[in-house]
PDB file of C-alpha atoms in Angstrom:
ATOM      1  CA  UNK A   1      96.844 -51.070 -90.008  1.00 60.00           C
ATOM      2  CA  UNK A   2      95.282 -50.176 -86.543  1.00 62.00           C
ATOM      3  CA  UNK A   3      94.984 -52.385 -84.110  1.00 66.00           C
ATOM      4  CA  UNK A   4      91.972 -53.248 -81.727  1.00 66.00           C
ATOM      5  CA  UNK A   5      93.208 -52.132 -78.221  1.00 66.00           C
ATOM      6  CA  UNK A   6      93.007 -54.925 -75.678  1.00 66.00           C
ATOM      7  CA  UNK A   7      91.688 -54.925 -71.956  1.00 63.00           C
ATOM      8  CA  UNK A   8      94.422 -54.809 -69.656  1.00 67.00           C
ATOM      9  CA  UNK A   9      93.873 -57.353 -66.832  1.00 66.00           C
ATOM     10  CA  UNK A  10      94.414 -56.362 -63.133  1.00 67.00           C
ATOM     11  CA  UNK A  11      94.790 -59.351 -60.616  1.00 73.00           C
ATOM     12  CA  UNK A  12      92.147 -57.629 -57.776  1.00 77.00           C
ATOM     13  CA  UNK A  13      89.754 -59.385 -56.525  1.00 80.00           C
ATOM     14  CA  UNK A  14      86.005 -59.085 -57.206  1.00 83.00           C
ATOM     15  CA  UNK A  15      83.482 -61.295 -54.919  1.00 83.00           C
ATOM     16  CA  UNK A  16      81.075 -60.622 -52.492  1.00 83.00           C
ATOM     17  CA  UNK A  17      84.014 -59.102 -49.714  1.00 81.00           C
ATOM     18  CA  UNK A  18      84.885 -56.213 -52.331  1.00 80.00           C
ATOM     19  CA  UNK A  19      81.120 -54.873 -51.955  1.00 83.00           C
ATOM     20  CA  UNK A  20      80.468 -51.890 -50.133  1.00 82.00           C
ATOM     21  CA  UNK A  21      77.406 -50.600 -48.408  1.00 81.00           C
ATOM     22  CA  UNK A  22      78.265 -47.633 -47.078  1.00 84.00           C
ATOM     23  CA  UNK A  23      75.172 -46.126 -43.993  1.00 87.00           C
ATOM     24  CA  UNK A  24      73.968 -42.607 -43.499  1.00 87.00           C
ATOM     25  CA  UNK A  25      75.894 -39.865 -43.120  1.00 91.00           C
ATOM     26  CA  UNK A  26      78.762 -41.471 -44.563  1.00 89.00           C
ATOM     27  CA  UNK A  27      76.662 -42.213 -47.537  1.00 88.00           C
ATOM     28  CA  UNK A  28      76.495 -38.606 -48.482  1.00 91.00           C
ATOM     29  CA  UNK A  29      79.702 -37.106 -47.140  1.00 91.00           C
ATOM     30  CA  UNK A  30      81.178 -39.450 -48.850  1.00 90.00           C
ATOM     31  CA  UNK A  31      80.131 -38.050 -52.110  1.00 89.00           C
ATOM     32  CA  UNK A  32      78.021 -34.939 -50.963  1.00 90.00           C
ATOM     33  CA  UNK A  33      78.320 -33.478 -54.961  1.00 88.00           C
ATOM     34  CA  UNK A  34      75.416 -36.625 -55.669  1.00 87.00           C
ATOM     35  CA  UNK A  35      72.534 -34.934 -53.788  1.00 85.00           C
ATOM     36  CA  UNK A  36      74.346 -31.214 -53.890  1.00 85.00           C
ATOM     37  CA  UNK A  37      75.813 -30.684 -57.179  1.00 82.00           C
ATOM     38  CA  UNK A  38      78.624 -28.267 -55.702  1.00 87.00           C
ATOM     39  CA  UNK A  39      79.812 -27.204 -52.150  1.00 92.00           C
ATOM     40  CA  UNK A  40      79.817 -24.013 -52.808  1.00 94.00           C
ATOM     41  CA  UNK A  41      77.244 -20.851 -53.180  1.00 94.00           C
ATOM     42  CA  UNK A  42      74.753 -22.750 -55.015  1.00 92.00           C
ATOM     43  CA  UNK A  43      74.985 -25.961 -52.760  1.00 93.00           C
ATOM     44  CA  UNK A  44      74.413 -23.954 -49.271  1.00 95.00           C
ATOM     45  CA  UNK A  45      71.392 -22.059 -51.213  1.00 94.00           C
ATOM     46  CA  UNK A  46      70.320 -25.610 -51.964  1.00 92.00           C
ATOM     47  CA  UNK A  47      70.412 -26.581 -48.185  1.00 94.00           C
ATOM     48  CA  UNK A  48      68.988 -23.558 -47.292  1.00 95.00           C
ATOM     49  CA  UNK A  49      66.116 -24.035 -49.594  1.00 93.00           C
ATOM     50  CA  UNK A  50      65.638 -27.650 -48.289  1.00 92.00           C
ATOM     51  CA  UNK A  51      64.682 -26.853 -44.641  1.00 95.00           C
ATOM     52  CA  UNK A  52      62.486 -23.240 -45.648  1.00 95.00           C
ATOM     53  CA  UNK A  53      60.807 -25.660 -48.033  1.00 92.00           C
ATOM     54  CA  UNK A  54      59.725 -28.539 -45.493  1.00 92.00           C
ATOM     55  CA  UNK A  55      57.960 -24.978 -43.516  1.00 94.00           C
ATOM     56  CA  UNK A  56      56.288 -24.497 -47.053  1.00 93.00           C
ATOM     57  CA  UNK A  57      54.446 -27.871 -46.397  1.00 90.00           C
ATOM     58  CA  UNK A  58      53.268 -27.050 -43.495  1.00 91.00           C
ATOM     59  CA  UNK A  59      51.863 -23.801 -45.098  1.00 93.00           C
ATOM     60  CA  UNK A  60      50.443 -25.276 -48.302  1.00 88.00           C
ATOM     61  CA  UNK A  61      48.545 -28.246 -45.645  1.00 88.00           C
ATOM     62  CA  UNK A  62      47.046 -25.346 -44.025  1.00 90.00           C
ATOM     63  CA  UNK A  63      48.874 -25.235 -40.887  1.00 92.00           C
ATOM     64  CA  UNK A  64      51.656 -22.448 -40.750  1.00 94.00           C
ATOM     65  CA  UNK A  65      51.953 -19.115 -41.324  1.00 95.00           C
ATOM     66  CA  UNK A  66      55.068 -17.424 -40.808  1.00 96.00           C
ATOM     67  CA  UNK A  67      58.526 -18.549 -41.393  1.00 97.00           C
ATOM     68  CA  UNK A  68      61.425 -16.900 -39.754  1.00 96.00           C
ATOM     69  CA  UNK A  69      64.910 -17.064 -41.039  1.00 96.00           C
ATOM     70  CA  UNK A  70      67.795 -16.057 -38.740  1.00 95.00           C
ATOM     71  CA  UNK A  71      71.716 -16.058 -40.403  1.00 94.00           C
ATOM     72  CA  UNK A  72      73.585 -16.547 -37.540  1.00 93.00           C
ATOM     73  CA  UNK A  73      77.011 -16.593 -39.441  1.00 93.00           C
ATOM     74  CA  UNK A  74      78.401 -17.264 -42.750  1.00 92.00           C
ATOM     75  CA  UNK A  75      77.803 -21.130 -42.288  1.00 95.00           C
ATOM     76  CA  UNK A  76      74.661 -21.297 -40.411  1.00 96.00           C
ATOM     77  CA  UNK A  77      71.161 -20.509 -40.075  1.00 97.00           C
ATOM     78  CA  UNK A  78      67.967 -20.887 -38.020  1.00 97.00           C
ATOM     79  CA  UNK A  79      64.642 -21.826 -39.641  1.00 97.00           C
ATOM     80  CA  UNK A  80      61.445 -21.459 -37.375  1.00 96.00           C
ATOM     81  CA  UNK A  81      57.751 -22.085 -38.534  1.00 96.00           C
ATOM     82  CA  UNK A  82      54.187 -21.921 -36.374  1.00 95.00           C
ATOM     83  CA  UNK A  83      53.072 -25.379 -37.981  1.00 94.00           C
ATOM     84  CA  UNK A  84      52.257 -28.306 -36.337  1.00 93.00           C
ATOM     85  CA  UNK A  85      55.942 -29.383 -34.685  1.00 94.00           C
ATOM     86  CA  UNK A  86      57.644 -32.316 -36.051  1.00 93.00           C
ATOM     87  CA  UNK A  87      56.563 -35.861 -34.625  1.00 93.00           C
ATOM     88  CA  UNK A  88      59.018 -36.835 -31.678  1.00 93.00           C
ATOM     89  CA  UNK A  89      56.956 -39.540 -30.348  1.00 88.00           C
ATOM     90  CA  UNK A  90      58.267 -43.395 -30.812  1.00 88.00           C
ATOM     91  CA  UNK A  91      58.483 -44.738 -33.988  1.00 88.00           C
ATOM     92  CA  UNK A  92      57.992 -48.246 -35.341  1.00 89.00           C
ATOM     93  CA  UNK A  93      61.418 -48.967 -36.050  1.00 86.00           C
ATOM     94  CA  UNK A  94      61.709 -48.348 -31.645  1.00 84.00           C
ATOM     95  CA  UNK A  95      63.516 -44.583 -32.461  1.00 90.00           C
ATOM     96  CA  UNK A  96      61.989 -41.259 -31.757  1.00 91.00           C
ATOM     97  CA  UNK A  97      60.504 -40.056 -35.102  1.00 92.00           C
ATOM     98  CA  UNK A  98      62.992 -36.748 -35.080  1.00 93.00           C
ATOM     99  CA  UNK A  99      65.744 -39.515 -36.116  1.00 92.00           C
ATOM    100  CA  UNK A 100      63.755 -41.400 -38.665  1.00 92.00           C
ATOM    101  CA  UNK A 101      62.627 -38.282 -40.260  1.00 91.00           C
ATOM    102  CA  UNK A 102      66.280 -36.271 -39.640  1.00 93.00           C
ATOM    103  CA  UNK A 103      68.699 -38.746 -39.500  1.00 90.00           C
ATOM    104  CA  UNK A 104      67.664 -41.363 -42.321  1.00 87.00           C
ATOM    105  CA  UNK A 105      67.434 -40.752 -46.361  1.00 86.00           C
ATOM    106  CA  UNK A 106      63.959 -41.608 -47.695  1.00 77.00           C
ATOM    107  CA  UNK A 107      61.932 -41.075 -44.483  1.00 71.00           C
ATOM    108  CA  UNK A 108      59.140 -38.393 -44.018  1.00 67.00           C
ATOM    109  CA  UNK A 109      55.493 -38.591 -44.876  1.00 66.00           C
ATOM    110  CA  UNK A 110      55.418 -37.259 -48.731  1.00 61.00           C
ATOM    111  CA  UNK A 111      55.508 -40.864 -50.208  1.00 55.00           C
ATOM    112  CA  UNK A 112      51.271 -41.110 -49.621  1.00 61.00           C
ATOM    113  CA  UNK A 113      50.408 -40.457 -53.043  1.00 55.00           C
ATOM    114  CA  UNK A 114      46.932 -38.593 -51.432  1.00 59.00           C
ATOM    115  CA  UNK A 115      48.863 -35.940 -49.331  1.00 55.00           C
ATOM    116  CA  UNK A 116      51.201 -34.652 -51.881  1.00 53.00           C
ATOM    117  CA  UNK A 117      49.206 -32.615 -54.357  1.00 51.00           C
ATOM    118  CA  UNK A 118      51.418 -29.559 -53.365  1.00 56.00           C
ATOM    119  CA  UNK A 119      54.471 -30.740 -51.273  1.00 56.00           C
ATOM    120  CA  UNK A 120      57.893 -29.382 -52.435  1.00 61.00           C
ATOM    121  CA  UNK A 121      59.843 -32.950 -51.989  1.00 58.00           C
ATOM    122  CA  UNK A 122      58.802 -36.291 -52.553  1.00 50.00           C
ATOM    123  CA  UNK A 123      61.755 -38.330 -51.904  1.00 56.00           C
ATOM    124  CA  UNK A 124      62.663 -37.800 -47.987  1.00 56.00           C
ATOM    125  CA  UNK A 125      66.145 -37.121 -49.103  1.00 73.00           C
ATOM    126  CA  UNK A 126      66.540 -32.867 -48.616  1.00 86.00           C
ATOM    127  CA  UNK A 127      66.644 -32.510 -44.422  1.00 91.00           C
ATOM    128  CA  UNK A 128      68.708 -35.821 -44.135  1.00 93.00           C
ATOM    129  CA  UNK A 129      71.469 -34.600 -46.986  1.00 93.00           C
ATOM    130  CA  UNK A 130      71.830 -31.458 -44.682  1.00 95.00           C
ATOM    131  CA  UNK A 131      72.005 -33.127 -41.671  1.00 96.00           C
ATOM    132  CA  UNK A 132      75.229 -34.858 -43.091  1.00 95.00           C
ATOM    133  CA  UNK A 133      76.984 -32.394 -44.095  1.00 96.00           C
ATOM    134  CA  UNK A 134      75.863 -29.610 -41.150  1.00 97.00           C
ATOM    135  CA  UNK A 135      78.642 -30.134 -38.194  1.00 97.00           C
ATOM    136  CA  UNK A 136      75.591 -28.780 -36.157  1.00 97.00           C
ATOM    137  CA  UNK A 137      72.321 -29.730 -36.895  1.00 97.00           C
ATOM    138  CA  UNK A 138      69.852 -29.214 -34.131  1.00 98.00           C
ATOM    139  CA  UNK A 139      65.769 -29.682 -34.347  1.00 97.00           C
ATOM    140  CA  UNK A 140      63.068 -28.648 -31.573  1.00 96.00           C
ATOM    141  CA  UNK A 141      59.628 -29.035 -31.994  1.00 95.00           C
ATOM    142  CA  UNK A 142      56.871 -28.259 -30.379  1.00 94.00           C
ATOM    143  CA  UNK A 143      53.573 -29.570 -30.267  1.00 90.00           C
ATOM    144  CA  UNK A 144      51.277 -27.865 -27.905  1.00 82.00           C
ATOM    145  CA  UNK A 145      52.696 -28.695 -24.407  1.00 85.00           C
ATOM    146  CA  UNK A 146      55.297 -31.016 -25.542  1.00 92.00           C
ATOM    147  CA  UNK A 147      58.919 -30.610 -26.992  1.00 93.00           C
ATOM    148  CA  UNK A 148      61.235 -32.684 -28.407  1.00 95.00           C
ATOM    149  CA  UNK A 149      64.746 -31.750 -29.427  1.00 96.00           C
ATOM    150  CA  UNK A 150      67.829 -33.693 -31.013  1.00 96.00           C
ATOM    151  CA  UNK A 151      71.220 -32.490 -31.848  1.00 97.00           C
ATOM    152  CA  UNK A 152      73.663 -34.654 -34.694  1.00 97.00           C
ATOM    153  CA  UNK A 153      77.164 -33.768 -35.140  1.00 96.00           C
ATOM    154  CA  UNK A 154      78.362 -34.438 -39.044  1.00 94.00           C
ATOM    155  CA  UNK A 155      74.882 -36.592 -39.411  1.00 94.00           C
ATOM    156  CA  UNK A 156      75.575 -38.809 -36.240  1.00 94.00           C
ATOM    157  CA  UNK A 157      72.763 -38.950 -33.517  1.00 94.00           C
ATOM    158  CA  UNK A 158      74.041 -37.180 -30.351  1.00 95.00           C
ATOM    159  CA  UNK A 159      71.453 -36.095 -28.360  1.00 95.00           C
ATOM    160  CA  UNK A 160      67.561 -36.379 -27.896  1.00 95.00           C
ATOM    161  CA  UNK A 161      65.365 -35.260 -25.265  1.00 95.00           C
ATOM    162  CA  UNK A 162      61.410 -35.299 -24.974  1.00 94.00           C
ATOM    163  CA  UNK A 163      59.877 -33.228 -22.316  1.00 92.00           C
ATOM    164  CA  UNK A 164      55.854 -33.472 -21.669  1.00 88.00           C
ATOM    165  CA  UNK A 165      55.964 -30.497 -19.779  1.00 85.00           C
ATOM    166  CA  UNK A 166      57.566 -27.925 -21.872  1.00 82.00           C
ATOM    167  CA  UNK A 167      57.071 -23.979 -20.790  1.00 79.00           C
ATOM    168  CA  UNK A 168      55.387 -21.820 -22.840  1.00 74.00           C
ATOM    169  CA  UNK A 169      57.414 -20.209 -25.626  1.00 74.00           C
ATOM    170  CA  UNK A 170      55.654 -16.809 -26.952  1.00 73.00           C
ATOM    171  CA  UNK A 171      54.282 -16.814 -30.359  1.00 69.00           C
ATOM    172  CA  UNK A 172      54.643 -20.705 -31.024  1.00 72.00           C
ATOM    173  CA  UNK A 173      52.006 -22.691 -29.439  1.00 83.00           C
ATOM    174  CA  UNK A 174      53.543 -25.555 -31.762  1.00 92.00           C
ATOM    175  CA  UNK A 175      56.122 -25.555 -34.719  1.00 94.00           C
ATOM    176  CA  UNK A 176      59.450 -27.191 -35.893  1.00 96.00           C
ATOM    177  CA  UNK A 177      63.188 -25.077 -35.367  1.00 96.00           C
ATOM    178  CA  UNK A 178      65.645 -26.015 -37.415  1.00 97.00           C
ATOM    179  CA  UNK A 179      69.341 -24.655 -36.269  1.00 98.00           C
ATOM    180  CA  UNK A 180      72.369 -26.024 -38.816  1.00 98.00           C
ATOM    181  CA  UNK A 181      75.806 -25.023 -39.353  1.00 98.00           C
ATOM    182  CA  UNK A 182      77.640 -26.060 -42.750  1.00 97.00           C
ATOM    183  CA  UNK A 183      80.358 -28.117 -42.603  1.00 97.00           C
ATOM    184  CA  UNK A 184      83.680 -25.764 -42.911  1.00 96.00           C
ATOM    185  CA  UNK A 185      85.871 -28.810 -43.874  1.00 95.00           C
ATOM    186  CA  UNK A 186      83.541 -29.603 -46.873  1.00 95.00           C
ATOM    187  CA  UNK A 187      81.929 -26.688 -48.177  1.00 96.00           C
ATOM    188  CA  UNK A 188      84.186 -24.030 -50.362  1.00 94.00           C
ATOM    189  CA  UNK A 189      82.198 -20.894 -50.091  1.00 95.00           C
ATOM    190  CA  UNK A 190      78.045 -19.610 -49.002  1.00 95.00           C
ATOM    191  CA  UNK A 191      75.490 -18.050 -50.182  1.00 95.00           C
ATOM    192  CA  UNK A 192      75.257 -14.319 -49.531  1.00 93.00           C
ATOM    193  CA  UNK A 193      73.161 -12.621 -48.184  1.00 91.00           C
ATOM    194  CA  UNK A 194      71.447 -10.964 -51.524  1.00 91.00           C
ATOM    195  CA  UNK A 195      70.685 -14.642 -53.006  1.00 93.00           C
ATOM    196  CA  UNK A 196      69.119 -15.400 -49.910  1.00 95.00           C
ATOM    197  CA  UNK A 197      66.644 -12.777 -49.842  1.00 94.00           C
ATOM    198  CA  UNK A 198      65.969 -13.488 -53.377  1.00 93.00           C
ATOM    199  CA  UNK A 199      64.980 -16.997 -53.022  1.00 94.00           C
ATOM    200  CA  UNK A 200      62.819 -16.163 -49.540  1.00 96.00           C
ATOM    201  CA  UNK A 201      61.116 -13.321 -51.224  1.00 95.00           C
ATOM    202  CA  UNK A 202      59.842 -15.275 -53.994  1.00 94.00           C
ATOM    203  CA  UNK A 203      59.119 -18.246 -51.732  1.00 94.00           C
ATOM    204  CA  UNK A 204      56.404 -15.528 -50.082  1.00 95.00           C
ATOM    205  CA  UNK A 205      55.339 -14.134 -53.818  1.00 94.00           C
ATOM    206  CA  UNK A 206      54.450 -18.122 -55.016  1.00 92.00           C
ATOM    207  CA  UNK A 207      52.590 -18.741 -51.207  1.00 93.00           C
ATOM    208  CA  UNK A 208      49.732 -16.131 -50.751  1.00 92.00           C
ATOM    209  CA  UNK A 209      49.678 -15.024 -47.328  1.00 94.00           C
ATOM    210  CA  UNK A 210      52.499 -16.494 -45.850  1.00 96.00           C
ATOM    211  CA  UNK A 211      54.375 -14.182 -43.660  1.00 97.00           C
ATOM    212  CA  UNK A 212      58.483 -14.686 -44.753  1.00 97.00           C
ATOM    213  CA  UNK A 213      60.935 -12.690 -42.055  1.00 96.00           C
ATOM    214  CA  UNK A 214      65.047 -12.706 -42.521  1.00 96.00           C
ATOM    215  CA  UNK A 215      67.727 -11.496 -40.042  1.00 92.00           C
ATOM    216  CA  UNK A 216      71.177 -11.881 -41.139  1.00 85.00           C
ATOM    217  CA  UNK A 217      74.233 -11.714 -38.983  1.00 72.00           C
ATOM    218  CA  UNK A 218      76.033 -10.016 -41.782  1.00 61.00           C
ATOM    219  CA  UNK A 219      76.583  -6.056 -42.033  1.00 51.00           C
ATOM    220  CA  UNK A 220      74.220  -6.039 -45.141  1.00 50.00           C
ATOM    221  CA  UNK A 221      71.380  -7.954 -43.693  1.00 50.00           C
ATOM    222  CA  UNK A 222      71.157  -6.225 -40.230  1.00 67.00           C
ATOM    223  CA  UNK A 223      67.914  -4.936 -40.562  1.00 82.00           C
ATOM    224  CA  UNK A 224      64.874  -7.159 -40.428  1.00 90.00           C
ATOM    225  CA  UNK A 225      63.497  -7.945 -43.955  1.00 93.00           C
ATOM    226  CA  UNK A 226      59.098  -9.254 -43.819  1.00 95.00           C
ATOM    227  CA  UNK A 227      57.346 -10.553 -46.895  1.00 96.00           C
ATOM    228  CA  UNK A 228      54.037 -11.076 -47.071  1.00 96.00           C
ATOM    229  CA  UNK A 229      51.785 -10.709 -50.111  1.00 95.00           C
ATOM    230  CA  UNK A 230      48.082 -11.567 -50.721  1.00 91.00           C
ATOM    231  CA  UNK A 231      48.254 -11.113 -54.916  1.00 88.00           C
ATOM    232  CA  UNK A 232      51.900 -13.081 -54.854  1.00 87.00           C
ATOM    233  CA  UNK A 233      52.461 -13.761 -59.010  1.00 90.00           C
ATOM    234  CA  UNK A 234      50.688 -10.283 -59.577  1.00 91.00           C
ATOM    235  CA  UNK A 235      52.612  -8.325 -57.170  1.00 91.00           C
ATOM    236  CA  UNK A 236      55.793 -10.214 -58.357  1.00 91.00           C
ATOM    237  CA  UNK A 237      55.492  -8.666 -61.847  1.00 90.00           C
ATOM    238  CA  UNK A 238      56.862  -5.485 -60.382  1.00 85.00           C
ATOM    239  CA  UNK A 239      59.456  -6.594 -59.501  1.00 85.00           C
ATOM    240  CA  UNK A 240      60.735  -6.722 -63.033  1.00 83.00           C
ATOM    241  CA  UNK A 241      58.448  -4.557 -64.868  1.00 86.00           C
ATOM    242  CA  UNK A 242      58.037  -0.860 -64.728  1.00 84.00           C
ATOM    243  CA  UNK A 243      54.262  -0.006 -64.318  1.00 83.00           C
ATOM    244  CA  UNK A 244      54.584   3.232 -66.358  1.00 85.00           C
ATOM    245  CA  UNK A 245      55.787   1.019 -69.809  1.00 86.00           C
ATOM    246  CA  UNK A 246      52.766  -1.787 -69.077  1.00 87.00           C
ATOM    247  CA  UNK A 247      50.616  -1.474 -71.805  1.00 88.00           C
ATOM    248  CA  UNK A 248      47.898  -3.642 -69.934  1.00 88.00           C
ATOM    249  CA  UNK A 249      47.136  -4.024 -66.088  1.00 89.00           C
ATOM    250  CA  UNK A 250      48.729  -7.620 -65.200  1.00 90.00           C
ATOM    251  CA  UNK A 251      46.379 -10.379 -66.163  1.00 91.00           C
ATOM    252  CA  UNK A 252      46.214 -13.268 -63.362  1.00 92.00           C
ATOM    253  CA  UNK A 253      44.492 -16.885 -63.844  1.00 90.00           C
ATOM    254  CA  UNK A 254      44.492 -19.756 -61.340  1.00 89.00           C
ATOM    255  CA  UNK A 255      42.624 -22.919 -61.079  1.00 88.00           C
ATOM    256  CA  UNK A 256      43.434 -26.459 -60.068  1.00 87.00           C
ATOM    257  CA  UNK A 257      42.820 -29.468 -62.627  1.00 84.00           C
ATOM    258  CA  UNK A 258      43.123 -32.927 -61.631  1.00 80.00           C
ATOM    259  CA  UNK A 259      44.739 -31.960 -58.474  1.00 77.00           C
ATOM    260  CA  UNK A 260      47.231 -29.373 -60.229  1.00 81.00           C
ATOM    261  CA  UNK A 261      46.944 -26.101 -58.784  1.00 84.00           C
ATOM    262  CA  UNK A 262      48.556 -23.504 -61.443  1.00 88.00           C
ATOM    263  CA  UNK A 263      48.790 -20.058 -61.183  1.00 90.00           C
ATOM    264  CA  UNK A 264      49.879 -17.631 -64.186  1.00 92.00           C
ATOM    265  CA  UNK A 265      49.767 -13.876 -64.065  1.00 92.00           C
ATOM    266  CA  UNK A 266      51.171 -11.683 -67.365  1.00 91.00           C
ATOM    267  CA  UNK A 267      50.939  -8.359 -68.701  1.00 90.00           C
ATOM    268  CA  UNK A 268      52.564  -6.417 -71.941  1.00 89.00           C
ATOM    269  CA  UNK A 269      55.480  -3.800 -71.521  1.00 88.00           C
ATOM    270  CA  UNK A 270      56.989  -1.577 -73.791  1.00 87.00           C
ATOM    271  CA  UNK A 271      60.179  -2.736 -71.996  1.00 78.00           C
ATOM    272  CA  UNK A 272      61.448  -5.505 -73.298  1.00 68.00           C
ATOM    273  CA  UNK A 273      62.152  -6.819 -77.014  1.00 69.00           C
ATOM    274  CA  UNK A 274      61.617 -10.605 -75.868  1.00 79.00           C
ATOM    275  CA  UNK A 275      59.824 -12.441 -73.219  1.00 85.00           C
ATOM    276  CA  UNK A 276      61.033 -12.727 -69.778  1.00 86.00           C
ATOM    277  CA  UNK A 277      59.158 -15.814 -67.586  1.00 90.00           C
ATOM    278  CA  UNK A 278      60.037 -16.754 -64.407  1.00 91.00           C
ATOM    279  CA  UNK A 279      58.545 -20.319 -63.847  1.00 92.00           C
ATOM    280  CA  UNK A 280      58.118 -22.218 -61.021  1.00 90.00           C
ATOM    281  CA  UNK A 281      57.052 -26.147 -60.186  1.00 87.00           C
ATOM    282  CA  UNK A 282      56.034 -26.772 -56.366  1.00 84.00           C
ATOM    283  CA  UNK A 283      57.681 -23.094 -55.315  1.00 83.00           C
ATOM    284  CA  UNK A 284      61.090 -24.709 -57.085  1.00 84.00           C
ATOM    285  CA  UNK A 285      62.378 -22.054 -60.101  1.00 87.00           C
ATOM    286  CA  UNK A 286      62.685 -23.897 -63.687  1.00 88.00           C
ATOM    287  CA  UNK A 287      64.836 -21.744 -65.175  1.00 82.00           C
ATOM    288  CA  UNK A 288      65.036 -23.871 -68.476  1.00 86.00           C
ATOM    289  CA  UNK A 289      61.274 -24.082 -68.628  1.00 86.00           C
ATOM    290  CA  UNK A 290      59.165 -27.280 -68.874  1.00 90.00           C
ATOM    291  CA  UNK A 291      56.192 -28.211 -70.432  1.00 91.00           C
ATOM    292  CA  UNK A 292      54.131 -25.970 -68.223  1.00 90.00           C
ATOM    293  CA  UNK A 293      55.833 -23.007 -69.806  1.00 92.00           C
ATOM    294  CA  UNK A 294      55.475 -24.607 -73.259  1.00 93.00           C
ATOM    295  CA  UNK A 295      51.945 -25.251 -72.727  1.00 91.00           C
ATOM    296  CA  UNK A 296      51.230 -21.303 -71.710  1.00 91.00           C
ATOM    297  CA  UNK A 297      53.095 -19.611 -75.168  1.00 91.00           C
ATOM    298  CA  UNK A 298      51.029 -22.234 -76.695  1.00 94.00           C
ATOM    299  CA  UNK A 299      47.704 -21.305 -75.513  1.00 91.00           C
ATOM    300  CA  UNK A 300      48.414 -17.934 -75.767  1.00 90.00           C
ATOM    301  CA  UNK A 301      49.799 -17.448 -79.322  1.00 92.00           C
ATOM    302  CA  UNK A 302      46.740 -20.071 -80.422  1.00 95.00           C
ATOM    303  CA  UNK A 303      43.989 -17.620 -78.616  1.00 92.00           C
ATOM    304  CA  UNK A 304      45.442 -14.369 -80.240  1.00 90.00           C
ATOM    305  CA  UNK A 305      45.476 -16.443 -83.578  1.00 95.00           C
ATOM    306  CA  UNK A 306      41.908 -17.285 -83.404  1.00 95.00           C
ATOM    307  CA  UNK A 307      41.285 -13.573 -82.515  1.00 94.00           C
ATOM    308  CA  UNK A 308      42.933 -12.006 -85.539  1.00 95.00           C
ATOM    309  CA  UNK A 309      41.302 -14.547 -87.858  1.00 94.00           C
TER     310      UNK A 309
END
């Protein structure tokens, strides 16, 4: 007859003194996988995406037209835009706004429900987490004639400086530049250039009129890549559909309903036996679909069924 297992009692203390609370950046560096999933190619690409998406937010709000990405080395990137520039005046906490935005979790402007219709991030965690897992994280923000600069090391602030009479920078009346180097003691491997190019090209397809450039230090990406599309999702179809095998020209439907913007481009081709769907939400690829994909497929089926009847 099986016996019921009994728990073995331990003599360790379990009181208020045994409860630990980790401050930033230790809370991220202790268990970075919680935030980044993996510390490999995928994790490093996630870090780059988080920084790029901050600039995409500026574009979606109408303040940015260009994002430039440079790969300095395997683990180091520079992402610069010509948006408004991140604030660097004094925050109500007494700190410089740059330190609050990039040096603390759950800080940002996206918590206001009236300002998040098209944002790519909602929790104020992304850039701060990238900062925590970077051996170097430098933010330079320009607003008119003033410039703010802050430098972190493994998430800890090293220096912060504000220049109210900064020299003009050609092509950048205002904007934000983030230079980060992922910590080699944490990451096992880094994303290859093909995946970086794929991410940036897709981002350009999903944001009509946004210009994105990329130049890498690696041999495969030493040339300058540039993307800008006026009819993004429709042009995106050309990436995986042979025009000669299209049954009809791409059809694009777009609109806004209850503050939700939707854009769909689709076509029929003799090239596939099954559907090939590429879906995104807030410019983030949803590889496993979702209600937006289910709704589209159901609606197309319903309309064709009604037409045939």
